[in-house]
């Protein structure tokens, strides 16, 4: 699986948009970009995934650059409950289906 | 719809003992994954089961083993426990073999080895 690089931590004001970047410059054509988050001591929660088109669901938006070498997860109106570690993962179709978690970004939403 | 459930929530064992952790996937999901999250470390993939078979294994010693039952629930067994096995053990399930199927995680079992 391609390696991902994320900033270790970010702050965001409550009610503002949180933009979490992820670099995956070695991504290959059949790899998907996934985002999960983990609130302290809970199991990771799936947020969104995409291949090459931008995606949006009730939780977030995923913007993937045209060359697919980076992406941004956008939480449009961050709340205190969005404070968590956010993991960006890229995943091959034939990689045994496991998720490979890196260090993630610790997002702190402040009042 | 019920999510992934795990039992027990907490488990305390001593060195050399065996631990058994259980996972029930979301109804309709055939794949079960096990991950270990040691304190201060990221999630490490342990095992993947689908349709009763072990499909893939992470870089863990053989004393970590498991199985999947006909109802798709799963057990993780850790033999000859060591202090460094203390961790949060997470189970996830998905619809099956397609790579784009997202995994849904349970709340985890916190194993403490004394």
mmCIF file of C-alpha atoms in Angstrom:
data_model
loop_
_atom_site.group_PDB
_atom_site.id
_atom_site.type_symbol
_atom_site.label_atom_id
_atom_site.label_comp_id
_atom_site.label_asym_id
_atom_site.label_seq_id
_atom_site.Cartn_x
_atom_site.Cartn_y
_atom_site.Cartn_z
ATOM 1 C CA UNK A 1 0.000 0.000 0.000
ATOM 2 C CA UNK A 2 1.132 3.531 -0.695
ATOM 3 C CA UNK A 3 2.565 5.473 2.214
ATOM 4 C CA UNK A 4 0.650 8.493 3.447
ATOM 5 C CA UNK A 5 1.926 11.623 5.153
ATOM 6 C CA UNK A 6 -0.255 13.685 7.471
ATOM 7 C CA UNK A 7 0.532 16.532 9.854
ATOM 8 C CA UNK A 8 0.689 15.167 13.417
ATOM 9 C CA UNK A 9 -1.714 17.710 14.835
ATOM 10 C CA UNK A 10 -4.080 20.540 13.913
ATOM 11 C CA UNK A 11 -6.372 22.938 15.729
ATOM 12 C CA UNK A 12 -9.727 24.199 14.516
ATOM 13 C CA UNK A 13 -12.224 26.634 15.982
ATOM 14 C CA UNK A 14 -15.675 25.266 16.704
ATOM 15 C CA UNK A 15 -18.095 26.025 13.865
ATOM 16 C CA UNK A 16 -15.349 26.557 11.327
ATOM 17 C CA UNK A 17 -14.350 24.183 8.551
ATOM 18 C CA UNK A 18 -11.576 21.722 9.352
ATOM 19 C CA UNK A 19 -9.369 20.912 6.382
ATOM 20 C CA UNK A 20 -7.142 17.889 6.957
ATOM 21 C CA UNK A 21 -4.473 17.289 4.314
ATOM 22 C CA UNK A 22 -2.921 14.001 3.258
ATOM 23 C CA UNK A 23 -0.067 13.348 0.853
ATOM 24 C CA UNK A 24 0.063 10.046 -0.988
ATOM 25 C CA UNK A 25 2.482 10.763 -3.821
ATOM 26 C CA UNK A 26 3.150 7.077 -4.596
ATOM 27 C CA UNK A 27 -0.506 6.118 -4.956
ATOM 28 C CA UNK A 28 -1.215 3.758 -7.832
ATOM 29 C CA UNK A 29 -4.157 3.755 -10.185
ATOM 30 C CA UNK A 30 -6.250 1.131 -8.415
ATOM 31 C CA UNK A 31 -5.779 2.412 -4.861
ATOM 32 C CA UNK A 32 -8.629 4.029 -2.995
ATOM 33 C CA UNK A 33 -8.239 6.841 -0.469
ATOM 34 C CA UNK A 34 -10.016 6.161 2.824
ATOM 35 C CA UNK A 35 -10.495 8.315 5.874
ATOM 36 C CA UNK A 36 -11.229 7.020 9.354
ATOM 37 C CA UNK A 37 -11.214 8.743 12.699
ATOM 38 C CA UNK A 38 -10.691 7.470 16.217
ATOM 39 C CA UNK A 39 -12.111 9.229 19.205
ATOM 40 C CA UNK A 40 -10.134 8.507 22.356
ATOM 41 C CA UNK A 41 -10.096 4.784 23.232
ATOM 42 C CA UNK A 42 -12.945 3.944 20.859
ATOM 43 C CA UNK A 43 -12.861 1.885 17.683
ATOM 44 C CA UNK A 44 -12.076 3.762 14.465
ATOM 45 C CA UNK A 45 -15.049 5.173 12.614
ATOM 46 C CA UNK A 46 -15.304 5.128 8.832
ATOM 47 C CA UNK A 47 -15.795 8.593 7.361
ATOM 48 C CA UNK A 48 -15.499 8.509 3.592
ATOM 49 C CA UNK A 49 -13.535 7.058 0.699
ATOM 50 C CA UNK A 50 -12.901 7.792 -2.968
ATOM 51 C CA UNK A 51 -10.924 6.745 -6.007
ATOM 52 C CA UNK A 52 -10.498 9.857 -8.124
ATOM 53 C CA UNK A 53 -13.668 11.922 -7.952
ATOM 54 C CA UNK A 54 -14.533 14.220 -5.095
ATOM 55 C CA UNK A 55 -16.973 12.653 -2.664
ATOM 56 C CA UNK A 56 -19.411 14.047 -0.105
ATOM 57 C CA UNK A 57 -21.553 12.410 2.534
ATOM 58 C CA UNK A 58 -23.339 13.511 5.684
ATOM 59 C CA UNK A 59 -20.086 13.577 7.653
ATOM 60 C CA UNK A 60 -17.515 15.133 5.359
ATOM 61 C CA UNK A 61 -16.219 15.933 1.897
ATOM 62 C CA UNK A 62 -13.181 14.372 0.269
ATOM 63 C CA UNK A 63 -11.261 16.370 -2.299
ATOM 64 C CA UNK A 64 -8.707 14.400 -4.344
ATOM 65 C CA UNK A 65 -6.289 16.288 -6.576
ATOM 66 C CA UNK A 66 -6.332 15.547 -10.279
ATOM 67 C CA UNK A 67 -2.973 13.741 -10.108
ATOM 68 C CA UNK A 68 -4.263 11.845 -7.033
ATOM 69 C CA UNK A 69 -1.067 12.550 -5.115
ATOM 70 C CA UNK A 70 -2.853 14.319 -2.302
ATOM 71 C CA UNK A 71 -6.278 14.728 -0.785
ATOM 72 C CA UNK A 72 -8.100 16.846 1.772
ATOM 73 C CA UNK A 73 -10.805 15.808 4.184
ATOM 74 C CA UNK A 74 -13.177 18.655 4.946
ATOM 75 C CA UNK A 75 -15.419 18.773 8.008
ATOM 76 C CA UNK A 76 -17.627 21.729 7.051
ATOM 77 C CA UNK A 77 -18.684 22.847 10.542
ATOM 78 C CA UNK A 78 -16.442 21.289 13.160
ATOM 79 C CA UNK A 79 -17.879 20.584 16.600
ATOM 80 C CA UNK A 80 -16.162 19.662 19.845
ATOM 81 C CA UNK A 81 -17.213 16.048 19.216
ATOM 82 C CA UNK A 82 -15.056 16.015 16.084
ATOM 83 C CA UNK A 83 -11.932 16.096 18.259
ATOM 84 C CA UNK A 84 -10.189 12.852 17.294
ATOM 85 C CA UNK A 85 -7.256 11.310 15.439
ATOM 86 C CA UNK A 86 -7.956 11.269 11.717
ATOM 87 C CA UNK A 87 -6.313 8.600 9.582
ATOM 88 C CA UNK A 88 -5.789 8.817 5.839
ATOM 89 C CA UNK A 89 -5.273 5.391 4.274
ATOM 90 C CA UNK A 90 -4.658 4.291 0.720
ATOM 91 C CA UNK A 91 -5.513 0.742 -0.089
ATOM 92 C CA UNK A 92 -4.781 -1.603 -2.961
ATOM 93 C CA UNK A 93 -7.423 -3.901 -4.351
ATOM 94 C CA UNK A 94 -5.326 -6.990 -3.663
ATOM 95 C CA UNK A 95 -3.666 -6.061 -0.380
ATOM 96 C CA UNK A 96 -5.524 -8.584 1.706
ATOM 97 C CA UNK A 97 -8.170 -6.043 2.504
ATOM 98 C CA UNK A 98 -6.518 -4.965 5.746
ATOM 99 C CA UNK A 99 -6.192 -1.292 6.587
ATOM 100 C CA UNK A 100 -2.705 0.067 7.228
ATOM 101 C CA UNK A 101 -2.926 2.917 9.716
ATOM 102 C CA UNK A 102 -0.193 5.524 9.965
ATOM 103 C CA UNK A 103 0.193 8.128 12.660
ATOM 104 C CA UNK A 104 -2.807 10.200 11.641
ATOM 105 C CA UNK A 105 -3.609 13.820 12.477
ATOM 106 C CA UNK A 106 -4.788 14.692 15.957
ATOM 107 C CA UNK A 107 -7.497 17.316 15.402
ATOM 108 C CA UNK A 108 -8.365 19.467 18.371
ATOM 109 C CA UNK A 109 -11.565 21.465 17.988
ATOM 110 C CA UNK A 110 -11.565 24.403 20.383
ATOM 111 C CA UNK A 111 -14.503 26.500 21.601
ATOM 112 C CA UNK B 1 -29.002 -2.140 12.900
ATOM 113 C CA UNK B 2 -26.589 -3.502 15.514
ATOM 114 C CA UNK B 3 -22.949 -2.696 15.024
ATOM 115 C CA UNK B 4 -19.893 -4.837 15.604
ATOM 116 C CA UNK B 5 -19.853 -6.155 19.157
ATOM 117 C CA UNK B 6 -16.889 -7.385 21.154
ATOM 118 C CA UNK B 7 -16.541 -9.172 24.458
ATOM 119 C CA UNK B 8 -15.312 -8.829 27.060
ATOM 120 C CA UNK B 9 -14.843 -5.069 27.352
ATOM 121 C CA UNK B 10 -11.882 -5.520 29.653
ATOM 122 C CA UNK B 11 -9.727 -8.546 30.337
ATOM 123 C CA UNK B 12 -6.952 -8.896 32.912
ATOM 124 C CA UNK B 13 -4.525 -11.795 32.674
ATOM 125 C CA UNK B 14 -1.094 -12.673 33.989
ATOM 126 C CA UNK B 15 2.007 -13.546 32.026
ATOM 127 C CA UNK B 16 1.913 -17.010 30.490
ATOM 128 C CA UNK B 17 -1.869 -17.288 30.532
ATOM 129 C CA UNK B 18 -4.131 -17.503 27.510
ATOM 130 C CA UNK B 19 -6.693 -14.901 26.465
ATOM 131 C CA UNK B 20 -9.758 -15.378 24.286
ATOM 132 C CA UNK B 21 -11.468 -12.383 22.727
ATOM 133 C CA UNK B 22 -14.758 -12.545 20.837
ATOM 134 C CA UNK B 23 -16.298 -10.553 18.015
ATOM 135 C CA UNK B 24 -19.712 -10.559 16.367
ATOM 136 C CA UNK B 25 -19.850 -8.823 12.982
ATOM 137 C CA UNK B 26 -22.627 -6.720 11.573
ATOM 138 C CA UNK B 27 -25.422 -8.922 10.222
ATOM 139 C CA UNK B 28 -24.690 -9.839 6.606
ATOM 140 C CA UNK B 29 -20.943 -9.180 6.875
ATOM 141 C CA UNK B 30 -18.748 -12.181 6.108
ATOM 142 C CA UNK B 31 -15.294 -10.673 6.707
ATOM 143 C CA UNK B 32 -13.824 -10.137 10.169
ATOM 144 C CA UNK B 33 -10.537 -8.365 10.881
ATOM 145 C CA UNK B 34 -8.510 -8.134 14.057
ATOM 146 C CA UNK B 35 -6.191 -5.239 14.905
ATOM 147 C CA UNK B 36 -3.968 -4.490 17.885
ATOM 148 C CA UNK B 37 -3.463 -0.986 19.238
ATOM 149 C CA UNK B 38 -0.778 -0.876 21.897
ATOM 150 C CA UNK B 39 -0.424 2.241 24.038
ATOM 151 C CA UNK B 40 1.171 5.023 22.063
ATOM 152 C CA UNK B 41 1.301 2.973 18.883
ATOM 153 C CA UNK B 42 -0.905 2.894 15.825
ATOM 154 C CA UNK B 43 -3.289 0.179 14.825
ATOM 155 C CA UNK B 44 -1.518 -2.945 13.635
ATOM 156 C CA UNK B 45 -3.282 -5.504 11.459
ATOM 157 C CA UNK B 46 -3.413 -8.973 13.028
ATOM 158 C CA UNK B 47 -5.731 -11.331 11.143
ATOM 159 C CA UNK B 48 -8.432 -11.391 8.490
ATOM 160 C CA UNK B 49 -11.104 -14.060 8.158
ATOM 161 C CA UNK B 50 -13.678 -14.474 5.445
ATOM 162 C CA UNK B 51 -16.167 -17.309 5.008
ATOM 163 C CA UNK B 52 -14.500 -19.267 7.773
ATOM 164 C CA UNK B 53 -10.984 -19.121 6.339
ATOM 165 C CA UNK B 54 -7.916 -17.166 7.358
ATOM 166 C CA UNK B 55 -7.218 -14.874 4.386
ATOM 167 C CA UNK B 56 -4.286 -12.834 5.615
ATOM 168 C CA UNK B 57 -2.081 -12.410 8.639
ATOM 169 C CA UNK B 58 -0.041 -9.530 9.949
ATOM 170 C CA UNK B 59 3.483 -9.641 11.341
ATOM 171 C CA UNK B 60 2.646 -11.305 14.654
ATOM 172 C CA UNK B 61 3.981 -14.522 16.215
ATOM 173 C CA UNK B 62 2.030 -17.789 15.933
ATOM 174 C CA UNK B 63 0.780 -17.527 19.507
ATOM 175 C CA UNK B 64 -1.753 -15.060 18.080
ATOM 176 C CA UNK B 65 -4.388 -17.174 16.385
ATOM 177 C CA UNK B 66 -8.075 -17.161 15.733
ATOM 178 C CA UNK B 67 -10.965 -18.652 13.937
ATOM 179 C CA UNK B 68 -14.269 -17.727 12.333
ATOM 180 C CA UNK B 69 -17.416 -19.669 13.026
ATOM 181 C CA UNK B 70 -20.221 -20.596 10.573
ATOM 182 C CA UNK B 71 -22.270 -17.640 11.850
ATOM 183 C CA UNK B 72 -19.285 -15.379 10.936
ATOM 184 C CA UNK B 73 -18.464 -14.505 14.519
ATOM 185 C CA UNK B 74 -14.807 -14.786 15.407
ATOM 186 C CA UNK B 75 -12.414 -15.511 18.249
ATOM 187 C CA UNK B 76 -8.904 -14.212 18.764
ATOM 188 C CA UNK B 77 -6.696 -16.354 20.976
ATOM 189 C CA UNK B 78 -3.438 -15.165 22.440
ATOM 190 C CA UNK B 79 -1.329 -17.878 24.065
ATOM 191 C CA UNK B 80 1.600 -17.519 26.447
ATOM 192 C CA UNK B 81 0.733 -13.893 27.189
ATOM 193 C CA UNK B 82 3.564 -11.392 27.486
ATOM 194 C CA UNK B 83 3.507 -7.972 29.108
ATOM 195 C CA UNK B 84 3.754 -6.261 25.723
ATOM 196 C CA UNK B 85 0.504 -7.920 24.612
ATOM 197 C CA UNK B 86 -1.321 -5.355 26.749
ATOM 198 C CA UNK B 87 -3.320 -3.371 24.213
ATOM 199 C CA UNK B 88 -6.724 -2.483 22.835
ATOM 200 C CA UNK B 89 -7.804 -5.252 20.466
ATOM 201 C CA UNK B 90 -10.195 -4.095 17.795
ATOM 202 C CA UNK B 91 -12.422 -6.166 15.585
ATOM 203 C CA UNK B 92 -13.896 -4.896 12.331
ATOM 204 C CA UNK B 93 -16.267 -6.403 9.796
ATOM 205 C CA UNK B 94 -17.065 -5.769 6.163
ATOM 206 C CA UNK B 95 -19.274 -7.166 3.453
ATOM 207 C CA UNK B 96 -16.595 -9.356 1.941
ATOM 208 C CA UNK B 97 -13.663 -9.513 -0.374
ATOM 209 C CA UNK B 98 -14.093 -6.354 -2.447
ATOM 210 C CA UNK B 99 -11.349 -3.911 -1.565
ATOM 211 C CA UNK B 100 -13.652 -0.916 -1.533
ATOM 212 C CA UNK B 101 -15.883 -2.347 1.177
ATOM 213 C CA UNK B 102 -15.445 -0.161 4.194
ATOM 214 C CA UNK B 103 -14.667 -1.771 7.525
ATOM 215 C CA UNK B 104 -16.797 -1.044 10.571
ATOM 216 C CA UNK B 105 -15.095 -1.326 13.930
ATOM 217 C CA UNK B 106 -16.302 -2.527 17.286
ATOM 218 C CA UNK B 107 -15.551 -0.796 20.604
ATOM 219 C CA UNK B 108 -12.585 -3.056 21.351
ATOM 220 C CA UNK B 109 -11.401 -5.287 24.171
ATOM 221 C CA UNK B 110 -8.764 -3.828 26.456
ATOM 222 C CA UNK B 111 -6.380 -6.586 27.470
ATOM 223 C CA UNK B 112 -4.071 -5.983 30.407
ATOM 224 C CA UNK B 113 -1.283 -8.454 31.092
ATOM 225 C CA UNK B 114 0.223 -8.268 34.585
#
